[in-house]
């Protein structure tokens, strides 16, 4: 495997960063998880744009243009001979002193890893997931805004630990006001009386690229989609529930906190969107 660091390729063993890098010391940096399907990188521009937005908010200047960064992502997938891949693009603050001050750091580290995609077991998609809501709340926007895809994922990791301890794979996180926000690595949708609903971004949600694509796809089908504030009660009483994310794609949820959602099987609209999404990802994207 060849890993890209600031324009050069290294073997997996030699691809290292300094222990003085503030990405390592403080989780000071931003990242993206991107996928390639059948020789095309899906929604590359959207991922790069989100990376630049995250970086802007944390006042991290990415020392490459977005066009060059896109080229470098595609090139990294190509030199690794991959057609289907999971790509991790990371920009750290770079090497600094032991103090917090990010502006004393040298140049940012840009890291691109293109690896094989590890998929969730097929049964998750066929039978649906059982999830729980967890005590750890999603970060409030005034602390660490969930819109920033930062290297500081402890909020999500704490929620993930609670899910795993309870014997499930994913957790629904509520915000500080008790409304449904999102999951540890996925956005959440419910379906009620033919209308698809997902929490608005101001609930404390990452603007998922899969989320945006599913909203657009459903609207193209003539299905009503609303960004709406909702509670656990709405999830329990939904006809369908599903999660979206680059790694998980669209995954049905059939049980939440012991309550069976709908008829306990992946819903009709969910299955329709899953099929449409699978078709779409192989058709569009930047050629490798
Ligand atoms: N929410 C969180 C907290 C995430 O980490 C992710 C995965 N990046 C998502 C939602 C889904 O975003 P995307 O569809 O862009 O992968």
CSV table of C-alpha atoms and ligand atoms in Angstrom, one decimal:
chain,number,residue,atom,x,y,z
A,1,UNK,CA,0.0,0.0,0.0
A,2,UNK,CA,1.2,3.5,-0.9
A,3,UNK,CA,0.2,6.3,1.5
A,4,UNK,CA,0.4,9.9,0.4
A,5,UNK,CA,1.9,12.5,2.8
A,6,UNK,CA,2.4,16.0,1.6
A,7,UNK,CA,2.8,15.0,-2.0
A,8,UNK,CA,5.1,11.9,-1.5
A,9,UNK,CA,4.2,8.3,-1.3
A,10,UNK,CA,5.4,6.0,1.6
A,11,UNK,CA,4.9,2.3,2.4
A,12,UNK,CA,2.4,1.7,5.3
A,13,UNK,CA,5.4,1.1,7.7
A,14,UNK,CA,7.1,4.3,6.7
A,15,UNK,CA,4.0,6.5,6.6
A,16,UNK,CA,4.3,8.2,10.0
A,17,UNK,CA,3.6,11.5,11.6
A,18,UNK,CA,5.5,13.3,14.4
A,19,UNK,CA,4.4,12.9,18.0
A,20,UNK,CA,4.6,16.7,18.0
A,21,UNK,CA,1.9,17.0,15.4
A,22,UNK,CA,-1.1,18.7,16.9
A,23,UNK,CA,-3.3,16.3,15.1
A,24,UNK,CA,-1.9,13.7,17.4
A,25,UNK,CA,-1.4,15.8,20.5
A,26,UNK,CA,-4.8,17.6,20.4
A,27,UNK,CA,-7.0,16.1,17.7
A,28,UNK,CA,-6.4,19.3,15.9
A,29,UNK,CA,-7.2,18.7,12.3
A,30,UNK,CA,-9.9,17.8,9.9
A,31,UNK,CA,-10.7,14.7,7.7
A,32,UNK,CA,-13.0,13.1,5.2
A,33,UNK,CA,-14.0,9.5,4.5
A,34,UNK,CA,-14.6,9.0,0.8
A,35,UNK,CA,-15.5,6.0,-1.3
A,36,UNK,CA,-14.7,4.8,-4.8
A,37,UNK,CA,-17.0,2.5,-6.7
A,38,UNK,CA,-16.1,0.6,-9.8
A,39,UNK,CA,-13.3,3.0,-10.8
A,40,UNK,CA,-15.0,6.2,-9.8
A,41,UNK,CA,-14.6,8.4,-6.8
A,42,UNK,CA,-18.1,9.2,-5.5
A,43,UNK,CA,-19.0,12.9,-4.7
A,44,UNK,CA,-15.3,13.9,-4.6
A,45,UNK,CA,-16.0,17.6,-5.0
A,46,UNK,CA,-18.5,17.6,-2.2
A,47,UNK,CA,-16.1,15.9,0.2
A,48,UNK,CA,-13.3,18.3,-0.7
A,49,UNK,CA,-15.6,21.3,-0.3
A,50,UNK,CA,-16.7,20.0,3.2
A,51,UNK,CA,-13.0,19.5,4.1
A,52,UNK,CA,-12.2,23.1,3.2
A,53,UNK,CA,-15.3,24.3,5.2
A,54,UNK,CA,-14.2,22.3,8.2
A,55,UNK,CA,-10.7,23.7,7.8
A,56,UNK,CA,-11.9,27.3,7.5
A,57,UNK,CA,-13.8,27.1,10.7
A,58,UNK,CA,-10.8,25.8,12.7
A,59,UNK,CA,-8.6,28.4,10.9
A,60,UNK,CA,-6.4,25.7,9.3
A,61,UNK,CA,-5.1,26.8,5.9
A,62,UNK,CA,-4.9,23.8,3.6
A,63,UNK,CA,-1.7,24.5,1.5
A,64,UNK,CA,-3.2,23.1,-1.8
A,65,UNK,CA,-6.0,24.2,-4.0
A,66,UNK,CA,-9.2,22.1,-4.0
A,67,UNK,CA,-8.5,21.0,-7.6
A,68,UNK,CA,-5.0,19.8,-6.8
A,69,UNK,CA,-6.3,18.0,-3.7
A,70,UNK,CA,-8.9,16.2,-5.8
A,71,UNK,CA,-6.2,15.2,-8.3
A,72,UNK,CA,-4.0,13.9,-5.5
A,73,UNK,CA,-6.9,11.8,-4.0
A,74,UNK,CA,-7.6,10.2,-7.4
A,75,UNK,CA,-3.9,9.7,-8.0
A,76,UNK,CA,-3.5,7.9,-4.7
A,77,UNK,CA,-6.4,5.5,-5.5
A,78,UNK,CA,-4.8,4.9,-8.9
A,79,UNK,CA,-1.3,4.2,-7.7
A,80,UNK,CA,-2.8,1.6,-5.2
A,81,UNK,CA,-4.5,-0.1,-8.1
A,82,UNK,CA,-7.9,0.1,-6.5
A,83,UNK,CA,-11.3,0.3,-8.2
A,84,UNK,CA,-13.4,0.0,-5.1
A,85,UNK,CA,-11.9,1.8,-2.1
A,86,UNK,CA,-12.3,3.6,1.1
A,87,UNK,CA,-10.3,6.8,1.1
A,88,UNK,CA,-9.3,8.6,4.3
A,89,UNK,CA,-8.1,12.2,3.7
A,90,UNK,CA,-6.7,13.8,6.8
A,91,UNK,CA,-5.3,17.3,7.2
A,92,UNK,CA,-3.5,17.8,10.6
A,93,UNK,CA,-2.4,21.1,12.1
A,94,UNK,CA,1.2,19.9,11.7
A,95,UNK,CA,4.2,19.8,14.0
A,96,UNK,CA,4.2,22.4,16.8
A,97,UNK,CA,5.3,22.9,20.4
A,98,UNK,CA,3.6,21.2,23.4
A,99,UNK,CA,1.4,24.2,23.9
A,100,UNK,CA,-2.1,24.5,22.4
A,101,UNK,CA,-1.4,27.5,20.1
A,102,UNK,CA,-2.1,26.2,16.6
A,103,UNK,CA,-0.4,29.2,15.0
A,104,UNK,CA,3.0,28.1,16.1
A,105,UNK,CA,2.7,24.9,14.0
A,106,UNK,CA,4.7,24.3,10.9
A,107,UNK,CA,2.9,23.3,7.7
A,108,UNK,CA,-0.2,21.1,7.9
A,109,UNK,CA,0.2,17.4,7.1
A,110,UNK,CA,-2.0,16.2,4.3
A,111,UNK,CA,-2.4,12.4,4.4
A,112,UNK,CA,-4.3,10.3,1.9
A,113,UNK,CA,-4.9,6.6,2.6
A,114,UNK,CA,-6.7,4.5,0.0
A,115,UNK,CA,-7.5,1.1,1.3
A,116,UNK,CA,-9.9,-1.7,0.6
A,117,UNK,CA,-13.4,-1.1,1.8
A,118,UNK,CA,-14.6,-3.2,4.7
A,119,UNK,CA,-18.3,-3.7,4.4
A,120,UNK,CA,-20.8,-4.3,7.1
A,121,UNK,CA,-22.2,-7.9,7.0
A,122,UNK,CA,-24.9,-8.4,4.4
A,123,UNK,CA,-27.4,-9.5,7.0
A,124,UNK,CA,-27.4,-5.9,8.5
A,125,UNK,CA,-28.9,-4.7,5.2
A,126,UNK,CA,-31.2,-7.6,4.7
A,127,UNK,CA,-32.6,-7.7,8.3
A,128,UNK,CA,-31.9,-4.2,9.6
A,129,UNK,CA,-30.1,-2.9,12.6
A,130,UNK,CA,-31.1,-2.8,16.2
A,131,UNK,CA,-29.9,0.5,17.8
A,132,UNK,CA,-30.2,2.3,21.1
A,133,UNK,CA,-30.1,6.0,22.2
A,134,UNK,CA,-27.2,6.7,24.5
A,135,UNK,CA,-26.6,9.0,27.5
A,136,UNK,CA,-23.7,10.8,25.7
A,137,UNK,CA,-25.2,13.8,24.0
A,138,UNK,CA,-24.1,15.1,20.7
A,139,UNK,CA,-21.7,18.1,21.1
A,140,UNK,CA,-23.4,21.4,21.2
A,141,UNK,CA,-22.6,23.7,18.3
A,142,UNK,CA,-21.2,26.3,20.6
A,143,UNK,CA,-18.6,23.9,21.9
A,144,UNK,CA,-17.4,21.7,19.0
A,145,UNK,CA,-19.8,22.2,16.2
A,146,UNK,CA,-20.8,18.8,14.7
A,147,UNK,CA,-20.7,20.5,11.3
A,148,UNK,CA,-16.9,20.3,11.6
A,149,UNK,CA,-15.6,16.9,10.6
A,150,UNK,CA,-12.7,17.2,13.0
A,151,UNK,CA,-10.1,14.7,14.1
A,152,UNK,CA,-11.6,15.0,17.6
A,153,UNK,CA,-14.1,12.2,17.5
A,154,UNK,CA,-14.3,11.4,21.3
A,155,UNK,CA,-17.9,12.6,21.5
A,156,UNK,CA,-18.9,9.9,19.0
A,157,UNK,CA,-16.5,7.3,20.4
A,158,UNK,CA,-18.0,7.6,23.9
A,159,UNK,CA,-21.5,7.1,22.3
A,160,UNK,CA,-20.1,4.1,20.3
A,161,UNK,CA,-18.7,2.5,23.5
A,162,UNK,CA,-22.2,2.8,25.1
A,163,UNK,CA,-23.7,1.1,22.0
A,164,UNK,CA,-21.2,-1.7,22.0
A,165,UNK,CA,-21.5,-2.2,25.7
A,166,UNK,CA,-25.3,-2.6,25.1
A,167,UNK,CA,-24.6,-5.2,22.4
A,168,UNK,CA,-25.6,-3.1,19.4
A,169,UNK,CA,-23.5,-1.6,16.6
A,170,UNK,CA,-24.8,2.0,16.4
A,171,UNK,CA,-26.2,4.6,18.7
A,172,UNK,CA,-28.7,7.4,18.2
A,173,UNK,CA,-27.3,10.6,19.8
A,174,UNK,CA,-29.7,13.2,21.1
A,175,UNK,CA,-28.7,16.9,21.4
A,176,UNK,CA,-28.6,18.8,24.7
A,177,UNK,CA,-32.3,19.6,24.3
A,178,UNK,CA,-33.3,16.0,24.0
A,179,UNK,CA,-34.0,16.0,20.2
A,180,UNK,CA,-32.7,13.4,17.8
A,181,UNK,CA,-29.4,14.6,16.2
A,182,UNK,CA,-27.6,11.8,14.4
A,183,UNK,CA,-25.7,8.5,15.0
A,184,UNK,CA,-22.0,8.1,15.8
A,185,UNK,CA,-21.0,7.9,12.2
A,186,UNK,CA,-24.2,8.2,10.3
A,187,UNK,CA,-27.2,10.5,9.7
A,188,UNK,CA,-30.7,9.4,10.7
A,189,UNK,CA,-33.9,9.4,8.7
A,190,UNK,CA,-37.5,8.3,9.6
A,191,UNK,CA,-40.5,7.7,7.4
A,192,UNK,CA,-44.0,8.5,8.6
A,193,UNK,CA,-47.1,8.3,6.3
A,194,UNK,CA,-45.0,8.4,3.2
A,195,UNK,CA,-42.9,11.5,4.3
A,196,UNK,CA,-39.2,11.1,4.9
A,197,UNK,CA,-37.9,13.2,7.8
A,198,UNK,CA,-34.4,14.0,9.0
A,199,UNK,CA,-33.2,16.4,11.7
A,200,UNK,CA,-32.1,19.8,10.4
A,201,UNK,CA,-28.4,20.7,10.6
A,202,UNK,CA,-28.9,23.1,13.5
A,203,UNK,CA,-29.9,20.1,15.7
A,204,UNK,CA,-26.2,19.3,15.9
A,205,UNK,CA,-25.6,17.2,12.8
A,206,UNK,CA,-22.8,16.7,10.3
A,207,UNK,CA,-24.0,17.6,6.8
A,208,UNK,CA,-23.6,14.1,5.5
A,209,UNK,CA,-22.9,13.8,1.8
A,210,UNK,CA,-24.9,10.6,1.7
A,211,UNK,CA,-27.7,12.5,3.6
A,212,UNK,CA,-27.8,15.2,0.9
A,213,UNK,CA,-27.8,12.6,-1.9
A,214,UNK,CA,-30.6,10.6,-0.3
A,215,UNK,CA,-32.7,13.8,0.1
A,216,UNK,CA,-32.1,14.6,-3.6
A,217,UNK,CA,-32.8,11.1,-4.7
A,218,UNK,CA,-36.0,10.8,-2.8
A,219,UNK,CA,-37.2,14.2,-4.1
A,220,UNK,CA,-36.4,13.1,-7.7
A,221,UNK,CA,-38.8,10.1,-7.0
A,222,UNK,CA,-41.5,12.6,-6.0
A,223,UNK,CA,-41.3,11.6,-2.3
A,224,UNK,CA,-41.7,14.4,0.2
A,225,UNK,CA,-38.6,15.0,2.4
A,226,UNK,CA,-38.6,17.4,5.3
A,227,UNK,CA,-35.8,18.5,7.7
A,228,UNK,CA,-37.7,18.4,10.9
A,229,UNK,CA,-37.1,18.4,14.6
A,230,UNK,CA,-38.1,15.1,16.2
A,231,UNK,CA,-37.8,13.1,19.4
A,232,UNK,CA,-37.3,9.4,20.3
A,233,UNK,CA,-41.1,9.0,20.4
A,234,UNK,CA,-41.2,9.8,16.6
A,235,UNK,CA,-38.5,7.3,15.9
A,236,UNK,CA,-40.4,4.5,18.0
A,237,UNK,CA,-43.6,5.3,16.1
A,238,UNK,CA,-42.1,5.7,12.6
A,239,UNK,CA,-43.1,3.4,9.8
A,240,UNK,CA,-39.5,3.1,8.7
A,241,UNK,CA,-36.1,4.2,9.9
A,242,UNK,CA,-32.7,4.2,8.2
A,243,UNK,CA,-29.2,5.6,8.6
A,244,UNK,CA,-26.9,7.0,5.9
A,245,UNK,CA,-23.1,7.5,5.7
A,246,UNK,CA,-20.3,7.0,3.3
A,247,UNK,CA,-19.2,3.7,4.9
A,248,UNK,CA,-22.7,2.3,5.7
A,249,UNK,CA,-24.4,3.8,2.6
A,250,UNK,CA,-28.1,3.3,3.5
A,251,UNK,CA,-28.8,0.8,6.3
A,252,UNK,CA,-32.3,0.0,7.7
A,253,UNK,CA,-33.0,0.2,11.4
A,254,UNK,CA,-35.7,-2.1,12.7
A,255,UNK,CA,-35.4,-1.8,16.5
A,256,UNK,CA,-34.8,1.3,18.7
A,257,UNK,CA,-34.4,1.0,22.5
A,258,UNK,CA,-36.4,-2.3,22.4
A,259,UNK,CA,-39.3,-0.9,20.3
A,260,UNK,CA,-39.9,-2.5,17.0
A,261,UNK,CA,-40.0,0.1,14.2
A,262,UNK,CA,-42.8,-0.4,11.7
A,263,UNK,CA,-43.3,-4.1,11.0
A,264,UNK,CA,-39.7,-5.0,12.2
A,265,UNK,CA,-38.4,-5.4,8.6
A,266,UNK,CA,-36.5,-3.0,6.4
A,267,UNK,CA,-39.2,-0.7,5.0
A,268,UNK,CA,-40.4,-0.3,1.4
A,269,UNK,CA,-39.1,3.2,0.9
A,270,UNK,CA,-35.8,2.3,2.5
A,271,UNK,CA,-35.4,-0.6,0.2
A,272,UNK,CA,-36.3,1.5,-2.8
A,273,UNK,CA,-33.7,4.1,-1.9
A,274,UNK,CA,-31.1,1.5,-1.2
A,275,UNK,CA,-31.5,0.1,-4.7
A,276,UNK,CA,-31.5,3.5,-6.3
A,277,UNK,CA,-28.4,4.5,-4.3
A,278,UNK,CA,-26.5,1.4,-5.4
A,279,UNK,CA,-27.3,2.1,-9.0
A,280,UNK,CA,-26.3,5.7,-8.7
A,281,UNK,CA,-22.9,5.3,-7.1
A,282,UNK,CA,-21.6,3.2,-10.0
A,283,UNK,CA,-22.8,5.6,-12.6
A,284,UNK,CA,-21.5,9.0,-11.4
A,285,UNK,CA,-18.2,10.1,-9.9
A,286,UNK,CA,-14.7,11.2,-10.9
A,287,UNK,CA,-13.0,8.5,-13.0
A,288,UNK,CA,-9.8,7.0,-11.6
B,1,LIG,N1,-22.5,11.9,11.0
B,1,LIG,C1,-21.3,11.7,11.5
B,1,LIG,C2,-21.0,12.0,12.9
B,1,LIG,C3,-20.3,11.1,10.7
B,1,LIG,O1,-19.1,10.8,11.2
B,1,LIG,C4,-20.6,10.7,9.3
B,1,LIG,C5,-19.6,10.0,8.5
B,1,LIG,N2,-18.7,10.8,8.0
B,1,LIG,C6,-21.9,11.0,8.9
B,1,LIG,C7,-22.8,11.6,9.7
B,1,LIG,C8,-22.3,10.7,7.5
B,1,LIG,O2,-21.6,11.6,6.6
B,1,LIG,P1,-21.3,11.1,5.1
B,1,LIG,O3,-22.6,10.7,4.4
B,1,LIG,O4,-20.7,12.4,4.5
B,1,LIG,O5,-20.3,10.0,5.2
